[in-house]
């Protein structure tokens, strides 16, 4: 939004801004923020930053936890949810050093910026453009507990088919049937106006919306797809999109979640990532004579992604809940392969994207629990490794699979590699295979070690906690 402090100060004064909010991303991919009165914001803030405890963000040990974040003026925007006029800026994390502070190499934004710099240094491309698809659920009620003597959750969506016979409150019918929500219209789609209001706020934030619609899941599953942008730019916009959708929901007495699988036996929430690359403004993924009009570079990029997909999953699908979505029967990928117009494949090449500058493919396994800076950077690094080393996905036995991979016989399924079936498997893959991530110093070795440690702590808690399913299956034995 701004290039100089003077531009920012003029806007603050002209628009009666009273608070400046600094937003920073922690290691897990959650927003953290700190706010100061507008008259406390000065040029020194941009030079020396604002101190914070990095250990509370998951980055640093307690004994080395003093850090600063420095606001990025170009990221400034009005916060549309604050009662007091507030200007928000995303902050980059710096390590305190002499004579000058230095970028913290594990900072999510720093990693994604380095990935783009590394891409340019290879000479392969000078720009990657990505376009995420945001799938999420909006509920009317959610509660959960994990007490030692009580464990469970309860959700409700007034439009869900389980409310067809509800007589405890006014019931007007028109419920959304099981797995029948895709592109449904009002009156079944009671969340149409909610999506439009969220999209308008995204537009005001500079996030260009391609379209919105109801998704497959009957109990309030929705999708908003956005236009393409650069890697770090779209990571910023991914974080801001989630912020807007969640706060829009709360403002309307609703609750939004990007959990991959909040409801058993319904479609899960993905974060499909479309991508293509350019050099000197020209697309490098297009070849009229290639498979599905893809160039050798595009196929090599796919080859790198598929060869490293297990390790990539540790960043694109970093939750225990992620792998409850990656199961057969819900249009979520379970096999390692690529194909045209095939939603059962982890990489799908849209048949409708025919023009050279629109030729692309999408990676379908990521979900909204990822830290988008790490996830998008990992995707790029795997693809660049594929191009550098000319990894042929066909020679690797990864396609093209222009068939329904869900309907294969058991014998045929054994011939095709599968995605990790658990977070533990993905973390083991990352342990074995991460050299492609550390090229150019993009992913520090320390970050990978810390990531694996933190995610294994999540996994341990998940494994050790008894669940209602355990009681259902084993209590009477």
Tab-separated table of C-alpha atoms in Angstrom, residues 158-160 164 171-177 185-190:
chain	number	residue	atom	x	y	z
A	158	UNK	CA	-28.880	-25.588	10.395
A	159	UNK	CA	-28.907	-26.490	6.686
A	160	UNK	CA	-27.594	-30.033	7.252
A	164	UNK	CA	-34.718	-32.235	8.640
A	171	UNK	CA	-37.667	-25.336	10.777
A	172	UNK	CA	-38.549	-24.300	7.222
A	173	UNK	CA	-37.268	-27.393	5.431
A	174	UNK	CA	-34.974	-26.975	2.432
A	175	UNK	CA	-32.047	-28.867	3.949
A	176	UNK	CA	-28.887	-29.781	2.031
A	177	UNK	CA	-28.689	-33.502	1.376
A	185	UNK	CA	-28.708	-22.541	-4.917
A	186	UNK	CA	-30.853	-20.835	-2.267
A	187	UNK	CA	-33.031	-21.608	-0.391
A	188	UNK	CA	-30.961	-24.733	0.397
A	189	UNK	CA	-27.793	-22.641	0.217
A	190	UNK	CA	-28.434	-20.361	3.187
